[in-house]
Every structure is written in C-alpha cells, then in structure tokens.
PDB file of C-alpha atoms in Angstrom:
ATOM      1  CA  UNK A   1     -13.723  12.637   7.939  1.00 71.00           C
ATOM      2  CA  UNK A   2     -13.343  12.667   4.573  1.00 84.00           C
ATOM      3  CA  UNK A   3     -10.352  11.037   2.514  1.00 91.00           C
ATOM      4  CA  UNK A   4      -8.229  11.700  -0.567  1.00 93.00           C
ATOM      5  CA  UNK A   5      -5.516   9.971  -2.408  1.00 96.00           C
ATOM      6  CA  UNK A   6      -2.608  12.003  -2.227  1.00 95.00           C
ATOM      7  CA  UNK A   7      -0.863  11.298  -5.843  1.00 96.00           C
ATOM      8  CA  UNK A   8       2.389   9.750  -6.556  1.00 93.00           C
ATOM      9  CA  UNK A   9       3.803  12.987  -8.231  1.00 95.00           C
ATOM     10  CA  UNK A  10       2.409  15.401  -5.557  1.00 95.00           C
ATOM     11  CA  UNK A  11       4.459  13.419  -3.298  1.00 93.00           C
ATOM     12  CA  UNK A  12       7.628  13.793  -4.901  1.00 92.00           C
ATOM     13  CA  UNK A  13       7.420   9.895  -6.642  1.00 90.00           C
ATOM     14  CA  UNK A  14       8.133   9.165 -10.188  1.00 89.00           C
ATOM     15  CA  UNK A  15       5.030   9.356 -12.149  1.00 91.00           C
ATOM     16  CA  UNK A  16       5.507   6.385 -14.271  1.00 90.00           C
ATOM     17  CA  UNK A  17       5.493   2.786 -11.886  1.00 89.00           C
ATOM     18  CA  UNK A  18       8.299   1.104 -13.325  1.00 87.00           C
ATOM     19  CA  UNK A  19      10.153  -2.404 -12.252  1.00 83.00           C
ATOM     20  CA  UNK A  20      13.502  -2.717 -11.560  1.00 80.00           C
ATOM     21  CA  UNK A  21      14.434  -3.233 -15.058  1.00 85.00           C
ATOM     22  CA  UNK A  22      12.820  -0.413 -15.406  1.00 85.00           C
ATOM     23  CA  UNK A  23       9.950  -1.135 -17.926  1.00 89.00           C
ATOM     24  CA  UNK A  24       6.428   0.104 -17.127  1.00 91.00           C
ATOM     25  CA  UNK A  25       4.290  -2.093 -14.868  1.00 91.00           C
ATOM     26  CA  UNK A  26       1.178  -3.520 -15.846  1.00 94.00           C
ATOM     27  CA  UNK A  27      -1.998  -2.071 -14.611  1.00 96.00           C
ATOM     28  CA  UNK A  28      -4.059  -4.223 -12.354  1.00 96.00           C
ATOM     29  CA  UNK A  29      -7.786  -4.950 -12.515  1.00 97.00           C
ATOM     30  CA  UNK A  30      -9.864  -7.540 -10.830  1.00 97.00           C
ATOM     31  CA  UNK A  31      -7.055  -8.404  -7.961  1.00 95.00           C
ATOM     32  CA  UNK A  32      -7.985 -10.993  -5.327  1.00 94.00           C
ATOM     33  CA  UNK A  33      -6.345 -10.089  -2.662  1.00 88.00           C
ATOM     34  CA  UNK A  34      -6.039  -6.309  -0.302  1.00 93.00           C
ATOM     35  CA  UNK A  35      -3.653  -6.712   1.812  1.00 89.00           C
ATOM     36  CA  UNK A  36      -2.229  -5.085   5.266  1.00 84.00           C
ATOM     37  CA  UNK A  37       1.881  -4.416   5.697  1.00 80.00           C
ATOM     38  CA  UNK A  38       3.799  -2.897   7.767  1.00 75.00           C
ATOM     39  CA  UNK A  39       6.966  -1.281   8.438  1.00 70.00           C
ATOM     40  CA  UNK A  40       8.951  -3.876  10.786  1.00 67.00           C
ATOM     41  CA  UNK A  41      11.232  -1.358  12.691  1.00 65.00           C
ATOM     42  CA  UNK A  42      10.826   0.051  15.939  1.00 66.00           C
ATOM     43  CA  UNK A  43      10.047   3.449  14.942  1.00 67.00           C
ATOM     44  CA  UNK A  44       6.562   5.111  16.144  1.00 62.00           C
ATOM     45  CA  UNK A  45       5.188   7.443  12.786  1.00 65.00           C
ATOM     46  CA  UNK A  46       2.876   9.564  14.495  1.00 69.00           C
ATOM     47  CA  UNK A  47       4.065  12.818  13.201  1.00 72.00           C
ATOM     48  CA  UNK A  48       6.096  11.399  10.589  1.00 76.00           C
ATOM     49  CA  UNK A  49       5.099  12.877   6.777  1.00 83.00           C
ATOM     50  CA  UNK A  50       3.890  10.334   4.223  1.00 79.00           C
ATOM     51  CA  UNK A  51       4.881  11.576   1.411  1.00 86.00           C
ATOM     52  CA  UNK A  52       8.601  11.593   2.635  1.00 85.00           C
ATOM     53  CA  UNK A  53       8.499   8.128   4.060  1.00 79.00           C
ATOM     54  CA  UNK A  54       7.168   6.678   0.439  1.00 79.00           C
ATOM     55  CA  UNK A  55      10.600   8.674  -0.955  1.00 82.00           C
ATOM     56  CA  UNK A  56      12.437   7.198   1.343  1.00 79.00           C
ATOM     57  CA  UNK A  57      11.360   3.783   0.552  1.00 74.00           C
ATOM     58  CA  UNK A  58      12.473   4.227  -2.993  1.00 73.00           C
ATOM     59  CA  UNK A  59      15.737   5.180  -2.235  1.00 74.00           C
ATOM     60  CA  UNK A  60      16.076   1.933   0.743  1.00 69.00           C
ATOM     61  CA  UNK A  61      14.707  -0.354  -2.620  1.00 64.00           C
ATOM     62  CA  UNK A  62      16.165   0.923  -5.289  1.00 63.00           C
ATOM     63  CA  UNK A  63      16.370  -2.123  -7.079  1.00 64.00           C
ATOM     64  CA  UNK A  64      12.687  -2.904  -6.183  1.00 64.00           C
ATOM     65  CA  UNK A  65      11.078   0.415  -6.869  1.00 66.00           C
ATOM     66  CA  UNK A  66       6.874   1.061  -5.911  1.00 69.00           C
ATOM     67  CA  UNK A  67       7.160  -1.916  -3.351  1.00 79.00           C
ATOM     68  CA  UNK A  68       3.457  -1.194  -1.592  1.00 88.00           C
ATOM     69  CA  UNK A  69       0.224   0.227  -3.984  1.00 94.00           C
ATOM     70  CA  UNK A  70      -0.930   2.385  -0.903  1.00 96.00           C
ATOM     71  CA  UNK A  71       1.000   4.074   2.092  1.00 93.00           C
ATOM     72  CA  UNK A  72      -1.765   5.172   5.128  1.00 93.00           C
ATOM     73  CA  UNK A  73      -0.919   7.278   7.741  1.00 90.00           C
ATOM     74  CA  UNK A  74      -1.904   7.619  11.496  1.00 88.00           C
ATOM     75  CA  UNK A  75      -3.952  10.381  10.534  1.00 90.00           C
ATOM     76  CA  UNK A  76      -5.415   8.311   7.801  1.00 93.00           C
ATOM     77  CA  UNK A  77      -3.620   9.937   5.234  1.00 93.00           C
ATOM     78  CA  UNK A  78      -3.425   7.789   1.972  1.00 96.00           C
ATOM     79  CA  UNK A  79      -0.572   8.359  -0.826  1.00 95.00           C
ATOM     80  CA  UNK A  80      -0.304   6.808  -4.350  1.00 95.00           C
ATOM     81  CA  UNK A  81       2.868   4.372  -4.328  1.00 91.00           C
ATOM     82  CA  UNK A  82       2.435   2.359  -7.323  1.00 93.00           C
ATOM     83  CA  UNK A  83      -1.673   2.814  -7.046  1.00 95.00           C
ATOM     84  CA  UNK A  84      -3.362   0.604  -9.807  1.00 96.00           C
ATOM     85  CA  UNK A  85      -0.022  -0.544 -10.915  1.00 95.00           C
ATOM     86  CA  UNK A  86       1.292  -3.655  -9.771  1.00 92.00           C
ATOM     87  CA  UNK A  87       3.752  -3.390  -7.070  1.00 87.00           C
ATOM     88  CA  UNK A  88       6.238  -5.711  -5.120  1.00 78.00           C
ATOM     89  CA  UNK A  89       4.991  -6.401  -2.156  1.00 74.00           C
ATOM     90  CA  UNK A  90       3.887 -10.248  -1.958  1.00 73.00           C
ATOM     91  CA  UNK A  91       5.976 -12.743  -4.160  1.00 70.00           C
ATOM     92  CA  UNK A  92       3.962 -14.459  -6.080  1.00 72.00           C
ATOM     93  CA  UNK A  93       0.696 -12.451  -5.834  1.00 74.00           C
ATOM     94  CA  UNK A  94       1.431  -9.386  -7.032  1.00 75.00           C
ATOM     95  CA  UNK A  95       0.015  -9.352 -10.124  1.00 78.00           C
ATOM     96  CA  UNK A  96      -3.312 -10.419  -8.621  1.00 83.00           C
ATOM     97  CA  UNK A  97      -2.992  -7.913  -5.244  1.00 90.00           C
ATOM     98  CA  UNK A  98      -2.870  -4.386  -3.730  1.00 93.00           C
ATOM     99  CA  UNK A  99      -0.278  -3.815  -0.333  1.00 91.00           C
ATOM    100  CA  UNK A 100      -1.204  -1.596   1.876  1.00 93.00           C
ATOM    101  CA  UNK A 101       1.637  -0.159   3.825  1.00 89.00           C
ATOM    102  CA  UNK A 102       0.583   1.135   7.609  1.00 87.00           C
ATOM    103  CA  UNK A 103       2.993   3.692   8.666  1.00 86.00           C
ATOM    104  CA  UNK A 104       3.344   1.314  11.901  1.00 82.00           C
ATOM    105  CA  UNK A 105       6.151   0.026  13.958  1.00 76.00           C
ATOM    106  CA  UNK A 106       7.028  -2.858  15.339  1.00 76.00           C
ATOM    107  CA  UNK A 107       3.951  -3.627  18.388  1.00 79.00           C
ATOM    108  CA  UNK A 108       1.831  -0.208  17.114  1.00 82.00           C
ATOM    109  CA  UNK A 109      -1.879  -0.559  16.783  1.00 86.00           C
ATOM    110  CA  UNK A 110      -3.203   0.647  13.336  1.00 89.00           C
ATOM    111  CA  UNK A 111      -5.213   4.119  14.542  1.00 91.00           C
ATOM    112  CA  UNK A 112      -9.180   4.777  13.906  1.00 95.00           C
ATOM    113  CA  UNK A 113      -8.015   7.007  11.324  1.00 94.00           C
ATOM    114  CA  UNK A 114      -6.155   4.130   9.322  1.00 93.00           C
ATOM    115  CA  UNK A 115      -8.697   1.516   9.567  1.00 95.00           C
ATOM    116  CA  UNK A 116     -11.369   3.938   8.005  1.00 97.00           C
ATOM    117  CA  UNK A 117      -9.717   4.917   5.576  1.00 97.00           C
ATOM    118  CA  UNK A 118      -8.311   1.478   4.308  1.00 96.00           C
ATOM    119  CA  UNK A 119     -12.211   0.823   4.531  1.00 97.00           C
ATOM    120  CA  UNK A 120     -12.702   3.707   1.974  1.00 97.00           C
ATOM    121  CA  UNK A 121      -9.585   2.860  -0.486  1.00 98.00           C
ATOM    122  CA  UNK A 122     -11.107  -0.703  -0.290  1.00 97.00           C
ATOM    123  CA  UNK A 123     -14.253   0.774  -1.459  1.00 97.00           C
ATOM    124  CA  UNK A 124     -13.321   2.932  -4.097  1.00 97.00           C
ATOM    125  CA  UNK A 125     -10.711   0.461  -5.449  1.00 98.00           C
ATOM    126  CA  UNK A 126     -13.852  -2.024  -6.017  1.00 98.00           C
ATOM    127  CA  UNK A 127     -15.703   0.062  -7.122  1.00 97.00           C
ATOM    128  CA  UNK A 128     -12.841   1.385  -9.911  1.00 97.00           C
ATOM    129  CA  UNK A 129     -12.302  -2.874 -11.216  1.00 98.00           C
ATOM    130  CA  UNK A 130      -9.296  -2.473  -9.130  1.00 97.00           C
ATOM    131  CA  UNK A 131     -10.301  -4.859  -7.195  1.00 97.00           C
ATOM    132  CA  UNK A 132     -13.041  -7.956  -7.630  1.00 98.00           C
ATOM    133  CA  UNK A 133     -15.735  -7.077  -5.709  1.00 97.00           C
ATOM    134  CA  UNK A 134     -14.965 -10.588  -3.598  1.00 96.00           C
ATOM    135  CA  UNK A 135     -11.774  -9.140  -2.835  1.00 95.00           C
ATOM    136  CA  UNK A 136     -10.153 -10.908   0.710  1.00 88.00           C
ATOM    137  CA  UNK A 137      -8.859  -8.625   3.332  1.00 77.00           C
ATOM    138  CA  UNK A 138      -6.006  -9.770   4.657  1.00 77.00           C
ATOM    139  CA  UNK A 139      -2.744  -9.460   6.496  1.00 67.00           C
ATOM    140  CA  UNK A 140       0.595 -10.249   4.392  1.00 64.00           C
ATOM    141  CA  UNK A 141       1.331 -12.641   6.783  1.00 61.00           C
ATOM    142  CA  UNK A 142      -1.787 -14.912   5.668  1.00 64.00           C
ATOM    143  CA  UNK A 143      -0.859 -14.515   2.046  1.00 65.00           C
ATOM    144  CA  UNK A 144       0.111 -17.491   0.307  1.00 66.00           C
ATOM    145  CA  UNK A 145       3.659 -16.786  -0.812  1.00 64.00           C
ATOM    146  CA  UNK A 146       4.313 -14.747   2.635  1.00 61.00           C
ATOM    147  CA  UNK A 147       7.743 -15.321   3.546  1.00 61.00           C
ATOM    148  CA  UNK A 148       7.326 -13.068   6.924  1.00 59.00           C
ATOM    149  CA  UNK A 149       5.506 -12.840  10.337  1.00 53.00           C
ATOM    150  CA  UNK A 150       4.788  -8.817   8.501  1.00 57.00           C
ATOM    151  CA  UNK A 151       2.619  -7.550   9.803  1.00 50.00           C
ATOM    152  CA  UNK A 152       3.102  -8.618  13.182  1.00 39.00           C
TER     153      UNK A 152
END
C-alpha cells in the first residue's frame, strides 16, 4: 500500500495553523519526540471519515485549535491537522514534538494499516527536518509533561 497526506484544506481545515489567540504557529524542525494519541471515548472508527473527525475536533476545541499534527485512520489514512506546525497536544513539548492522533477508542488495537503508515509519516517527516533523525517513538502517556493514561 501506498500512502498520502491528505491536506488540511482538502479536508475542510483552515489553511493557516493558528493558536488560540489566533496568531500563526511556528513551524517545527528538528522535534524530539513522535508521539502516539488517542481518542479516549468508547467509540469504534472503523468506517468513520477522517477528514470529518479532524473538523469535528476543531469545533469540540475551539479555544485550542490544530490540537494533534497528524490524524491516521483504520485504513491508514493520514490527514494534515496542524502538519509541520506546532500543535497542542503535549504541554510542555510541543514546540519540540509531532501528535499523532489514532482514530481509536477506548480498548481498540491500532490496525496494520495504521502502524505502517505512522512508519511512513515517521519516515518522511525525518527525512523533511521535521523531525531529528534520533527522533523517540513514543506513547503520550510516556511523555514528560503527560498529564493522562492517553493512550491507554
């Protein structure tokens, strides 16, 4: 299989990454850290549409806009959030990370599909400066400033 990254503005997101006070965010480069999130309800995404649930998000946050860089789907499906912008998604290590949002509930297994092709964004956001090439993979859970179990 081969993956894409389905861009913020084909999926119906803003095309500038803005905070909540809405000024532009900085672009990141070099980052430290990839990191795996998930959703936290108890809702099973199977069929669910991407590019919908990252609208959604921004209307749940609205205060806290491009929370996650990356959304991946069951199919392995990846769409642009905030993308080489810093997001908010870790306190405290945002400006030095990329969050990964599974589109997983509460006790779902992350699919073939999504573990290749956080494999491949991994890859390609190396090999872009995006990340450091001694980028850690981790869960949120293990980041420093993690203030939840996510992902569980």
């Amino acid at each position: 299989m081969s993956y894409t990254i389905t861009p913020r503005t084909q999926a119906g997101l803003p095309a500038t990454v803005k905070s909540s006070s809405g000024r532009p965010r900085p672009k990141l480069s070099g980052c430290r850290w990839y990191t795996a999130h998930y959703t936290g309800v108890s809702k099973v995404y199977a069929d669910a549409d991407p590019s919908a649930l990252a609208r959604q998000l921004l209307q749940i946050f609205p205060g806290k806009p491009f929370e996650y860089n990356y959304l991946i789907s069951a199919d392995g499906t990846i769409v642009e959030f905030a993308g080489e912008y810093q997001a908010a998604h870790s306190a405290g290590e945002n400006g030095n990370s990329i969050g990964v949002l599974f589109m997983l509930g509460v006790g779902e297994k992350p699919t073939d599909d999504m573990i290749k092709a956080w494999q491949w964004l991994r890859d390609v956001l190396k090999y872009t400066g995006t990340l450091a090439p001694d980028a850690i993979d981790t869960m949120h859970r293990d980041m420093p400033g993690a203030a939840t179990a996510c992902p569980g």
